[in-house]
Coordinates of C-alpha atoms in Angstrom, one line a residue:
Chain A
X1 CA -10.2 -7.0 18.7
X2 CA -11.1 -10.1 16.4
X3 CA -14.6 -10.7 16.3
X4 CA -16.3 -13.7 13.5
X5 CA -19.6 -13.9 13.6
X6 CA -21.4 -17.0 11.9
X7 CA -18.8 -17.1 9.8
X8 CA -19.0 -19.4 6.3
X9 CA -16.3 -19.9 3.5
X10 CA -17.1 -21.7 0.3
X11 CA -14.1 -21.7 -2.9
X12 CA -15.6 -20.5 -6.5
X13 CA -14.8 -24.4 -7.0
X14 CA -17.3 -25.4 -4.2
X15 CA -15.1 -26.5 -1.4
X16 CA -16.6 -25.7 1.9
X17 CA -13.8 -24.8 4.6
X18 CA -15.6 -23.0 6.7
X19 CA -19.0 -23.4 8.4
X20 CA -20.7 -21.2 10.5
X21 CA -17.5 -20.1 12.8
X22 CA -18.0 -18.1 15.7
X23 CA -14.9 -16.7 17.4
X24 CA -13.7 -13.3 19.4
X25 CA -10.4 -13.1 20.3
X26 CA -9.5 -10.0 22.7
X27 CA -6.3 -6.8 22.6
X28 CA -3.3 -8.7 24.3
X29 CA -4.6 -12.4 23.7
X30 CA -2.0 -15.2 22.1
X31 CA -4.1 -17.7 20.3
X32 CA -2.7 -21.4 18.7
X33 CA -4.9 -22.1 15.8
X34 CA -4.6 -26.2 15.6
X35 CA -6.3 -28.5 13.6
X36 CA -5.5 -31.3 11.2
X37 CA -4.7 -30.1 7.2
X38 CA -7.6 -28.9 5.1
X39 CA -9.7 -28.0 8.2
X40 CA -9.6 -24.6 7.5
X41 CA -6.9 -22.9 9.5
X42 CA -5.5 -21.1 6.8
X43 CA -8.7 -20.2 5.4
X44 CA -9.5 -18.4 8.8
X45 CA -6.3 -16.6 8.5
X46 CA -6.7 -15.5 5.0
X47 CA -10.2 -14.0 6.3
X48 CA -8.5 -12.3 9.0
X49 CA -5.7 -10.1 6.6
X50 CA -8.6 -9.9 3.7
X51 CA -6.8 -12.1 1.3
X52 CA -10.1 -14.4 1.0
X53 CA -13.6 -12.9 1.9
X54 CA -15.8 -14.6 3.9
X55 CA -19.1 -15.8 2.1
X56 CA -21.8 -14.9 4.8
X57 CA -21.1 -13.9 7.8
X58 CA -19.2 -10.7 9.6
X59 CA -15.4 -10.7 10.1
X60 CA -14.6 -7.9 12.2
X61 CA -11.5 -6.2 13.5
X62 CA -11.6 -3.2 15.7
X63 CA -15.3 -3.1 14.3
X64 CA -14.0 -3.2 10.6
X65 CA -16.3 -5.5 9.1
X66 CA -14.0 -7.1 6.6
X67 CA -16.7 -8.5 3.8
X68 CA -17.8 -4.6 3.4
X69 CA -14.5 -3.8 2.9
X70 CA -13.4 -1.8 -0.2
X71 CA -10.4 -2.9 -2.4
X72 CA -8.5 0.3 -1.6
X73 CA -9.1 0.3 2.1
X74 CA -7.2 -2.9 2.2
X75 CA -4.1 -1.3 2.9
X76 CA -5.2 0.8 5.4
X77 CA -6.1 -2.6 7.1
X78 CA -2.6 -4.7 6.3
X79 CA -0.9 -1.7 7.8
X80 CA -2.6 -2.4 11.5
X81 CA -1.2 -6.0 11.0
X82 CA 1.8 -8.2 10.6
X83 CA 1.6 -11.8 8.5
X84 CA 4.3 -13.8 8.7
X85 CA 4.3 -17.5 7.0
X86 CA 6.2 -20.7 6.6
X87 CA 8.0 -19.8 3.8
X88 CA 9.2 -16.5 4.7
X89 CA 8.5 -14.3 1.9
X90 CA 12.0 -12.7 1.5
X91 CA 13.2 -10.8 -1.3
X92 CA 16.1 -12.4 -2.2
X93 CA 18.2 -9.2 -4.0
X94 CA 17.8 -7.4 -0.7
X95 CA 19.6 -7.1 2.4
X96 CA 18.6 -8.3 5.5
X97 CA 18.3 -4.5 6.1
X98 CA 16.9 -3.5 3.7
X99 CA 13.8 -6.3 3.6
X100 CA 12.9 -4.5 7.2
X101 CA 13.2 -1.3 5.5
X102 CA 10.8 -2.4 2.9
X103 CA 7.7 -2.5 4.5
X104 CA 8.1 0.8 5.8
X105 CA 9.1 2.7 2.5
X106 CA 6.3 1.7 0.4
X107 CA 3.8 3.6 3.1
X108 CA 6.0 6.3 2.6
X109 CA 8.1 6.7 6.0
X110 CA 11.6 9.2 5.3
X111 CA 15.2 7.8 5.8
X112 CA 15.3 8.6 9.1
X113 CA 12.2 7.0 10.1
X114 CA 13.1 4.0 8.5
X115 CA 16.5 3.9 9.9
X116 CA 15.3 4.0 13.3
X117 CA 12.3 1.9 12.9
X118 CA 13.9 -1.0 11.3
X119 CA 17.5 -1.3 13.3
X120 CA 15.7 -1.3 16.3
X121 CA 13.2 -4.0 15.2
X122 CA 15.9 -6.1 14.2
X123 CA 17.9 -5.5 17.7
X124 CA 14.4 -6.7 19.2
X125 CA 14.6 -10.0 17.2
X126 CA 18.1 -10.7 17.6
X127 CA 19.8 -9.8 14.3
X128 CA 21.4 -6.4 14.8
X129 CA 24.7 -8.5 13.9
X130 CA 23.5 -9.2 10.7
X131 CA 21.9 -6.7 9.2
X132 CA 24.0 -6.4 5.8
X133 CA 24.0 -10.0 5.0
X134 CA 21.1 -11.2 2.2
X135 CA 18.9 -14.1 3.3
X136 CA 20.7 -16.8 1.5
X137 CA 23.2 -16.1 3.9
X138 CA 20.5 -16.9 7.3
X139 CA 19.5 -20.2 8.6
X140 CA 16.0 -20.8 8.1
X141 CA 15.3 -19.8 12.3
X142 CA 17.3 -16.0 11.3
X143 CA 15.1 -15.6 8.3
X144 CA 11.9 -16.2 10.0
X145 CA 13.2 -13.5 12.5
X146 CA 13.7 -11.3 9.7
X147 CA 9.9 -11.6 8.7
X148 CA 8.9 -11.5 12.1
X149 CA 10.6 -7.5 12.1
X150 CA 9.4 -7.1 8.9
X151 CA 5.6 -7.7 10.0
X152 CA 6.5 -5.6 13.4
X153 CA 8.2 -2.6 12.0
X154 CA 5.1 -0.3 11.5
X155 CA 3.9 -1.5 15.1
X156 CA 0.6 -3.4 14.7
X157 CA -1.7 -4.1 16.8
X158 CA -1.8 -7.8 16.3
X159 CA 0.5 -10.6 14.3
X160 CA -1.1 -13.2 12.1
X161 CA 1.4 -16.3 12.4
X162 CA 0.4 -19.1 9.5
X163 CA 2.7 -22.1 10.8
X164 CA 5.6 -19.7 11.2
X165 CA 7.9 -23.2 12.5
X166 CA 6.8 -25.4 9.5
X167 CA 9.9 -25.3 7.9
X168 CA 11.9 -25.3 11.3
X169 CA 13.6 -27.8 13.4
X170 CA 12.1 -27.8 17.0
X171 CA 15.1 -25.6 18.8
X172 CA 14.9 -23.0 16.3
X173 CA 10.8 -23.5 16.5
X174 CA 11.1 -22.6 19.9
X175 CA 13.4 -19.6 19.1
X176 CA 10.6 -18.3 17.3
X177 CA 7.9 -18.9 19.4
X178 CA 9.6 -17.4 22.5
X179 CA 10.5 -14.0 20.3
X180 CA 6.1 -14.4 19.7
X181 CA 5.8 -14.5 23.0
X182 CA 8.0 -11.5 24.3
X183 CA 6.3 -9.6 21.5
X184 CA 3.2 -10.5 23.1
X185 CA 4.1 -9.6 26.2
X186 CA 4.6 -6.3 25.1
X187 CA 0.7 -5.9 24.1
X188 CA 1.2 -7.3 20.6
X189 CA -1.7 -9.4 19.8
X190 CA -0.6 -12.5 18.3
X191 CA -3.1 -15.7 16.6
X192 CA -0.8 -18.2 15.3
X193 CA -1.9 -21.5 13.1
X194 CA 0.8 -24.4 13.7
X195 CA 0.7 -28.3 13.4
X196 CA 3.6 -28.5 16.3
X197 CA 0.8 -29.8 19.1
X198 CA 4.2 -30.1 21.1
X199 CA 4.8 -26.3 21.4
X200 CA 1.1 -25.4 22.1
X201 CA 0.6 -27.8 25.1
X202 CA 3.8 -26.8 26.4
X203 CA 3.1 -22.5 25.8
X204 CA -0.4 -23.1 27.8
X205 CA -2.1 -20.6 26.1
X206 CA -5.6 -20.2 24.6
X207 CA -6.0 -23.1 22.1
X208 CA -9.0 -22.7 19.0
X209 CA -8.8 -26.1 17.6
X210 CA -10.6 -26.2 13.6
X211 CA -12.0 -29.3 12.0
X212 CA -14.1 -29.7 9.0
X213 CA -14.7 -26.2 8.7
X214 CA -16.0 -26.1 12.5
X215 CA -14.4 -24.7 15.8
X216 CA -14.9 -27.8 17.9
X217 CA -12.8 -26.7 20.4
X218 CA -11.8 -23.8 22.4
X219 CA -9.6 -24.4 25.5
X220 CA -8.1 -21.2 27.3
X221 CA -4.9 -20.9 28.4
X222 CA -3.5 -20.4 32.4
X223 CA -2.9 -17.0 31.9
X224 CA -5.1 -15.4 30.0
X225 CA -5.5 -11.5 29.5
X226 CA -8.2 -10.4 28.1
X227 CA -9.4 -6.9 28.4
X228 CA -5.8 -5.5 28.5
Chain B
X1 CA 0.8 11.3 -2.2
X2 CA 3.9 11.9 -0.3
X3 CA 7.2 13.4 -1.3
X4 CA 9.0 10.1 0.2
X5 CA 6.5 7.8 -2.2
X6 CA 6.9 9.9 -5.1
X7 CA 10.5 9.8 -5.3
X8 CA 10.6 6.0 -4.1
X9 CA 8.9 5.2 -7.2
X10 CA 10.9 7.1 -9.3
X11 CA 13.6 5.7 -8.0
X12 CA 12.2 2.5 -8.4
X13 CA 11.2 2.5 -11.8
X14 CA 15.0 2.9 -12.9
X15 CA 16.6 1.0 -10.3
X16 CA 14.4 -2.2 -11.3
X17 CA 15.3 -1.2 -14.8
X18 CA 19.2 -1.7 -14.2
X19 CA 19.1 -4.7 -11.6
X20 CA 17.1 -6.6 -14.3
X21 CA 19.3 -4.8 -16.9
X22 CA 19.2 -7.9 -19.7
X23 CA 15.6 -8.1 -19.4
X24 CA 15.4 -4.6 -19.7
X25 CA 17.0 -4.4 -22.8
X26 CA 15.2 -7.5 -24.1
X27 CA 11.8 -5.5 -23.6
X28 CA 13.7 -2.2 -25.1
X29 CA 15.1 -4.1 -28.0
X30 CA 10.9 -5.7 -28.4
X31 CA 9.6 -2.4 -28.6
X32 CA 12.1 -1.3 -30.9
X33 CA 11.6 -4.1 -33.5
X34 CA 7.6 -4.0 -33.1
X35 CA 8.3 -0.1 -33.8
X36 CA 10.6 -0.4 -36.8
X37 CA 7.4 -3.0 -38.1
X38 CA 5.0 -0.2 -37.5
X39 CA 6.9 2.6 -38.5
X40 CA 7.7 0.8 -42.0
X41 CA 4.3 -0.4 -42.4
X42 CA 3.1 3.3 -42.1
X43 CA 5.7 4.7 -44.7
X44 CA 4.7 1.4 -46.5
X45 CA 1.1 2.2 -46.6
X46 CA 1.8 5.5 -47.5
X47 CA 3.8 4.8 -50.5
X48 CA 1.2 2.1 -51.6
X49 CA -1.6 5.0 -51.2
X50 CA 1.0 7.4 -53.4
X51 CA 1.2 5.2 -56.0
X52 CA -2.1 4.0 -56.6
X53 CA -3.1 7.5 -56.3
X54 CA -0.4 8.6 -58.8
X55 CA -1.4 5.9 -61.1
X56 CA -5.0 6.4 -61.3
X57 CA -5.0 10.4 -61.5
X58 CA -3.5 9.7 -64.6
X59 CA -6.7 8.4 -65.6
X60 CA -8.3 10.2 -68.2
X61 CA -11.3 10.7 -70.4
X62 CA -10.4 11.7 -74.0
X63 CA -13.8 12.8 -75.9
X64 CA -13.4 13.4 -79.6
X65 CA -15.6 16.0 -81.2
X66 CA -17.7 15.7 -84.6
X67 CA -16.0 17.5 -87.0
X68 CA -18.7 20.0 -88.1
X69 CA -19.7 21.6 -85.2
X70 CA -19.1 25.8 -84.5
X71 CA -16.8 27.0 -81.9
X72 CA -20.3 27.5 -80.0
X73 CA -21.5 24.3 -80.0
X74 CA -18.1 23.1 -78.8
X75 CA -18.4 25.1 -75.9
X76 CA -21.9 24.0 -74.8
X77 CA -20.8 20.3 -75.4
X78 CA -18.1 21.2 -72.5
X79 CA -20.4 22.9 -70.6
X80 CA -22.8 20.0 -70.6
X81 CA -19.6 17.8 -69.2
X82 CA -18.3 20.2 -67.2
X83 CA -22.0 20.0 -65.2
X84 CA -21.9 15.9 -65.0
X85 CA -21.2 15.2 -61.7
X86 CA -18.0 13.8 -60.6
X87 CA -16.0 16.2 -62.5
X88 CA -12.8 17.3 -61.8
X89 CA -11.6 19.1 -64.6
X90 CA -12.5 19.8 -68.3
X91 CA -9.7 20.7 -70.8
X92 CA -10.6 21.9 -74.2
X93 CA -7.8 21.6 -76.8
X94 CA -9.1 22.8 -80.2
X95 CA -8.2 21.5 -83.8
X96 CA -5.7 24.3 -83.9
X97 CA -3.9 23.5 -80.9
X98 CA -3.9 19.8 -81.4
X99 CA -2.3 20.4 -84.8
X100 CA 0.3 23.3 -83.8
X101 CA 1.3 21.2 -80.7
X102 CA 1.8 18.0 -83.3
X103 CA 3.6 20.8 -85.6
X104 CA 6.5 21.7 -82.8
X105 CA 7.0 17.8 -81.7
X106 CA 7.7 17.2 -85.0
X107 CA 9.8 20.3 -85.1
X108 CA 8.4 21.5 -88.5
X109 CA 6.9 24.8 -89.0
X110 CA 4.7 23.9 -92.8
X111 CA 2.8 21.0 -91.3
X112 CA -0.4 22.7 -92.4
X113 CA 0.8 22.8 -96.3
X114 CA 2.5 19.0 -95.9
X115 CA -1.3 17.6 -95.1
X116 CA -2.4 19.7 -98.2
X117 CA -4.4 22.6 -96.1
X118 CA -6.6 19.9 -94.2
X119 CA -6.7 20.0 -90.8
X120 CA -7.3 16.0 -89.4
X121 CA -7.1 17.0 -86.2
X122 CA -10.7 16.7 -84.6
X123 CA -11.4 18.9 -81.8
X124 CA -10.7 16.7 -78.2
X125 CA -12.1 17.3 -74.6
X126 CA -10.0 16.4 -71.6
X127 CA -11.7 15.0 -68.7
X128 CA -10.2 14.3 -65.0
X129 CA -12.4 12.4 -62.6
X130 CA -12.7 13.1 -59.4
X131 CA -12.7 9.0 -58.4
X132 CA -11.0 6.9 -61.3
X133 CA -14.4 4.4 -59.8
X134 CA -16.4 7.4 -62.0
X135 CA -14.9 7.1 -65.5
X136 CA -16.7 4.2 -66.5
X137 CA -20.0 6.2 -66.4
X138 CA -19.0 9.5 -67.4
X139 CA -17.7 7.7 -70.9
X140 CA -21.2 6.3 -71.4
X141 CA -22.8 9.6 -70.3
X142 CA -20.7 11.3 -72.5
X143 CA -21.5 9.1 -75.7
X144 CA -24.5 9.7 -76.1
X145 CA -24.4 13.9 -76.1
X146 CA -25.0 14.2 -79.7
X147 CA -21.5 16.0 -81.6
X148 CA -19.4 13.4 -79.5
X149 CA -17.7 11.2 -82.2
X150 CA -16.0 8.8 -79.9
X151 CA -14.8 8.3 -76.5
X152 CA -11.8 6.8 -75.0
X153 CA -10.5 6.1 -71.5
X154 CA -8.1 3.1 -71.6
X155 CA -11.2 0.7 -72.0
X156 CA -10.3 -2.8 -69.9
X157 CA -6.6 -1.4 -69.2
X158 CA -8.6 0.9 -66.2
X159 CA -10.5 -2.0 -65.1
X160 CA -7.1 -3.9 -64.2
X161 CA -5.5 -0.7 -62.8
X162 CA -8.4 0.2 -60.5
X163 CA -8.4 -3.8 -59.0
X164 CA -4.2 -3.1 -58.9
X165 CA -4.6 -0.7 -56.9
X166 CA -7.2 -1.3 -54.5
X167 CA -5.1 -4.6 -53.9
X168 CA -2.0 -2.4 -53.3
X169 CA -4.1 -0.4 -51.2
X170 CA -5.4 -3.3 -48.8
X171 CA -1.8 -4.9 -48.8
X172 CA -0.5 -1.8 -47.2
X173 CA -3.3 -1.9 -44.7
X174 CA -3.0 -5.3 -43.4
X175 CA 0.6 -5.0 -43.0
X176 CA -0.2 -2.2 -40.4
X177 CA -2.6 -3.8 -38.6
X178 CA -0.5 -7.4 -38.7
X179 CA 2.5 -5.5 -37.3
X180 CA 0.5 -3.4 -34.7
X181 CA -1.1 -6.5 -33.4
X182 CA 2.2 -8.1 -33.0
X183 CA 4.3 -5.3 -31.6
X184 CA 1.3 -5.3 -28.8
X185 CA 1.8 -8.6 -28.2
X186 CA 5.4 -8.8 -28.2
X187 CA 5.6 -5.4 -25.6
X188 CA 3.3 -7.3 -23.0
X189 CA 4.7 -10.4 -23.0
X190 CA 8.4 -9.1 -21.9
X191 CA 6.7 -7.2 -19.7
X192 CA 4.4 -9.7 -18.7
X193 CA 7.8 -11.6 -18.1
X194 CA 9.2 -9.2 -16.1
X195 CA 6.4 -8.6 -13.6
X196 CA 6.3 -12.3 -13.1
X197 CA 9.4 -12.1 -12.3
X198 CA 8.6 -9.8 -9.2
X199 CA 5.8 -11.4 -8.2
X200 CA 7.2 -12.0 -5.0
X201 CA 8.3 -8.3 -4.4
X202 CA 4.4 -7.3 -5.6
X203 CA 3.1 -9.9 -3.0
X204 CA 5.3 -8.6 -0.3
X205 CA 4.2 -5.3 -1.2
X206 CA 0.3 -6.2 -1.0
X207 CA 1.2 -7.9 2.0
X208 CA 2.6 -4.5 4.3
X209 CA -0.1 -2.4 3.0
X210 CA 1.2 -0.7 -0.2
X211 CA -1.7 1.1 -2.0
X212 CA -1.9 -0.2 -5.3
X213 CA -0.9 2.5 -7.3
X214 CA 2.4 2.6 -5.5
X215 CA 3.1 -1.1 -6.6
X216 CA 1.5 0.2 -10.0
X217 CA 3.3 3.4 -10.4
X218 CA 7.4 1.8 -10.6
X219 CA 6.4 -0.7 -12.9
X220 CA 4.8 2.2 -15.3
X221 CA 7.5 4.6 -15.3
X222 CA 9.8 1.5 -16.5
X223 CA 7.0 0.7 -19.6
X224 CA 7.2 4.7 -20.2
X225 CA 11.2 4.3 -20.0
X226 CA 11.3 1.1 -21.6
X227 CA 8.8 2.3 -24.7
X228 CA 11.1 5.7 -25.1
X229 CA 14.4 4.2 -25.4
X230 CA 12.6 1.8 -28.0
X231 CA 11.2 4.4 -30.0
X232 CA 14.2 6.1 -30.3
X233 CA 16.4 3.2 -31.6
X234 CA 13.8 2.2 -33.8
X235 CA 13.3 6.0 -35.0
X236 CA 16.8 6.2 -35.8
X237 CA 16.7 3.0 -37.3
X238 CA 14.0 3.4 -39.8
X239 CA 15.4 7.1 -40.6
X240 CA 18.9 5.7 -41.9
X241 CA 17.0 3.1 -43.4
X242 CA 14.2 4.7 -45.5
X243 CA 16.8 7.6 -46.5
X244 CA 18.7 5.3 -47.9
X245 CA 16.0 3.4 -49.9
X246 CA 14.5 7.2 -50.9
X247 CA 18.1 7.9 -52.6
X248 CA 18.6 4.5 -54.3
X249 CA 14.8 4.7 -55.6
X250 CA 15.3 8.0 -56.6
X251 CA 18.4 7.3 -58.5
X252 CA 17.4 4.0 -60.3
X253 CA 13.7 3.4 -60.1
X254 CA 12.9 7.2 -60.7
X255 CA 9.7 6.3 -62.5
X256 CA 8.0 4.9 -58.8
X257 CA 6.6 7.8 -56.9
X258 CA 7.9 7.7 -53.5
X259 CA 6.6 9.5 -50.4
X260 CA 9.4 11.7 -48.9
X261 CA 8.1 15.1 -47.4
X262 CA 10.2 15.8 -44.1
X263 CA 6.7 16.6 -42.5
X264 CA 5.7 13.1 -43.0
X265 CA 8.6 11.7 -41.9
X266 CA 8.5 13.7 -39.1
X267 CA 4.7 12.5 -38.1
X268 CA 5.5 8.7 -38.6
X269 CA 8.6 9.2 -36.5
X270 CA 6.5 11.2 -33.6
X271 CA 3.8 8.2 -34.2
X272 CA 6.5 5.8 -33.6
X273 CA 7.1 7.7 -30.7
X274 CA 3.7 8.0 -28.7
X275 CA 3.2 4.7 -29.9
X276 CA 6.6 3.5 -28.0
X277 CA 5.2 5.4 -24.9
X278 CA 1.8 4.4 -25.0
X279 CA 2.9 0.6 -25.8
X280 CA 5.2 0.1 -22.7
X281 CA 2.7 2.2 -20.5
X282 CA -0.1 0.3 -21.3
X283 CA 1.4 -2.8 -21.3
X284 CA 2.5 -2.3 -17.8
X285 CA -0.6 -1.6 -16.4
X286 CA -2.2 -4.4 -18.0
X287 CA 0.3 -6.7 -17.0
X288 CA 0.6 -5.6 -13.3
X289 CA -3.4 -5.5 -12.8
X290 CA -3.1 -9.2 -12.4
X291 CA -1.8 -9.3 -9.3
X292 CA -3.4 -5.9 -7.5
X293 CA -6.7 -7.9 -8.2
X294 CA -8.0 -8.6 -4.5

């Protein structure tokens, strides 16, 4: 599904963050992107929804090469995939509801549709009870589960987590990571970037560790899926 | 695009429009300011251009005539004139009618016998110039045909005028441009505000695969909305306004030509109106590109 090929990142300001990355990751897979700050985590995940382009290299998903991509075929691509981050990105002057509802009305979905589509999303993440209440009203755990339907609700292929627990404490970490992995298990493919080394030894899935711009490690996980 | 979008983005436009209702108003109450500037600059510029214009067609070259010429000569001294270039018009008023037009403002009837049978009247040729700029050298042209006694134009007195009135004339200009320049300015910076203030929504957007134009699309039909409702404040505005200045002009300054033909009140106002439009559409789109840069 994910494919980078000799990948390299340099900033107009001439920071190198990444070097020459090579990484696939398969349909089905759950992959912890770790590394220490600055090594280039977020730069790979900025590569991977087209908000940065890669210098040289290819960046490919489902054999979309993402350097030759044009402007306007951007949202063709963001609608194949979720992002969810550590600060939420919530509108504020909308409804819990309604911020679900979003994401399907600007690609043009009808009431019904939407309806559907977004209470059923929010049953799946555990907030059917609070679905007229505005995000000031959620703890930071029920917020994150409001992003995590808004990034679900047009059913994409794959979820780009960038350290989705940051702002968490480590119960409602977990909460979130356990509503990843049932997603997962439902043929979501999920890469996640998170500092919390506790959660990702105890998940025991693939681990892509990043430092200095380099993949210097890449450790699967005991049950891994590829091919599915 | 798709029914669903289309009417999204209408609704968009003027739901934003009243959930953000004193910025709104703030922009509205911008573009009706930088209007009523733009407007009265125009009707400004105008009136500058009337007058000047007023002031120098009354410009004129007065030739006096030898005394001992024939009625034939006369006429192919005004011929000669009438074929200088830069002519606008030539008026011939002969010794008779200088001295019978003399004879009826002084309401007498025996002026003739009073001056003892002599007429002192010479005979005088009346030119308009085309360009006031062309006097100057159709006097000294003039001179020197031979039965031309004397010439006068307002020698030094047309000099000033001209300068007064090409002064008057770039006054008027600059105040358009100065006020055009800063309604612009004004209109994108509270709009400028206002899309900041939505940065967050326009990220969002990006971020679940909106196309561009429908992020673009809501935030133009507010500009359009915003620039309408501006125009129309400041039309009314400026019509109350001016009407009033036309009647108290008329009334106590009557000697200052004014400018006040409904059909050019009626362009300025539909100027002010485009310009409303154009102004809150543009400024939209300029302000919004910002962000859909990828």
């Amino acid at each position: 599904m994910i494919k980078l090929k000799n990948v390299s990142k340099i900033y107009p300001n001439g920071a190198r963050a990444l070097m020459g990355v090579n990484l696939r990751i398969a349909k089905g897979e759950f992959v912890f992107l770790v590394g220490p700050s600055g090594a280039g985590k977020s730069t790979l995940i900025k590569l991977l929804y087209r908000e940065e382009i890669a210098t040289r290299g290819q960046v490919l998903i489902n054999n979309i090469n993402l350097v030759r991509l044009k402007n306007s075929q951007i949202p063709a691509l963001r609608r194949n995939m979720g992002v969810i981050f550590q600060d939420f990105k919530l509108l504020p002057n909308k409804t819990v509801f309604e911020n679900v509802a979003f994401a399907l009305q600007v690609i043009g979905k009808n009431k019904k549709e939407i309806r559907e589509s977004t209470l059923s999303m929010l049953d799946l993440v555990g907030l059917s009870s609070k679905v007229k209440a505005f995000p000031s009203e959620l703890s930071g755990g029920e917020q994150q589960r409001v992003c995590v339907a808004r990034a679900l609700v047009n059913r994409p292929g794959l979820l780009i987590a960038d350290e989705p627990t940051g702002n968490l404490d480590v119960d409602t970490a977990w909460g979130i990571v356990d509503l990843l992995d049932k997603i997962n298990k439902y043929g979501t493919t999920v890469v996640m970037a998170t500092h919390a080394l506790q959660i990702v030894e105890q998940m025991n899935k693939r681990v892509v560790r990043v430092e200095g711009g380099r993949i210097i490690e890449d450790k699967a996980g005991e049950e891994v899926r590829i091919g599915i | 695009m798709a029914f669903n979008s289309v009417r999204y983005i209408l609704v968009q436009g003027l739901v934003s429009l009243k959930r953000n209702l004193w910025l709104s108003l703030a922009s509205i109450l911008t573009v009706a300011v930088s209007l009523i500037l733009l407007g009265s600059s125009i009707i400004f510029l105008a009136n500058t251009a009337t007058i000047a214009k007023t002031f120098e067609s009354q410009v004129q070259i007065a030739v006096f005539l030898d005394d001992k010429l024939n009625d034939g000569q006369v006429v192919a001294i005004q011929n000669r004139i009438k074929n200088l270039p830069g002519i606008e018009s030539v008026t011939l008023t002969t010794k008779e009618q200088a001295l019978w037009e003399f004879q009826e403002s002084m309401s007498t009837t025996s002026l003739l016998e009073d001056l003892g049978g002599i007429n002192p009247f010479p005979d005088k040729i009346t030119i308009v110039a085309t360009d006031p700029k062309l006097v100057q050298g159709i006097a000294s042209q003039v001179e020197k045909i031979s039965g031309v006694e004397s010439v006068r134009y307002g020698q030094g007195i047309l000099e000033k005028l001209l300068a007064f009135t090409n002064w008057l004339r770039w006054i008027g200009v600059a105040v358009v441009a100065a006020f055009t320049f800063a309604a612009l300015l004004l209109i994108s910076l509270s709009i400028k505000t206002n899309v900041n203030s939505r940065e967050k929504e326009i990220q969002i957007m990006r971020l679940v695969g909106a196309s561009n134009s429908f992020i673009r699309w809501p935030f133009i039909i507010e500009g359009l909305v915003v620039g309408l409702v501006g125009a129309l404040v400041a039309v009314v505005a400026v019509g109350f306004a001016y009407s009033w200045l036309l009647q108290y002009i008329i009334s106590t300054l009557a000697f200052i030509p004014v400018v006040a033909n409904q059909q050019f009140l009626l362009m300025v106002f539909l100027i002010m109106m485009l310009g409303g439009m154009l102004m809150g559409t543009l400024a939209s789109v300029i302000s919004v590109r910002k962000f859909l840069r990828f």
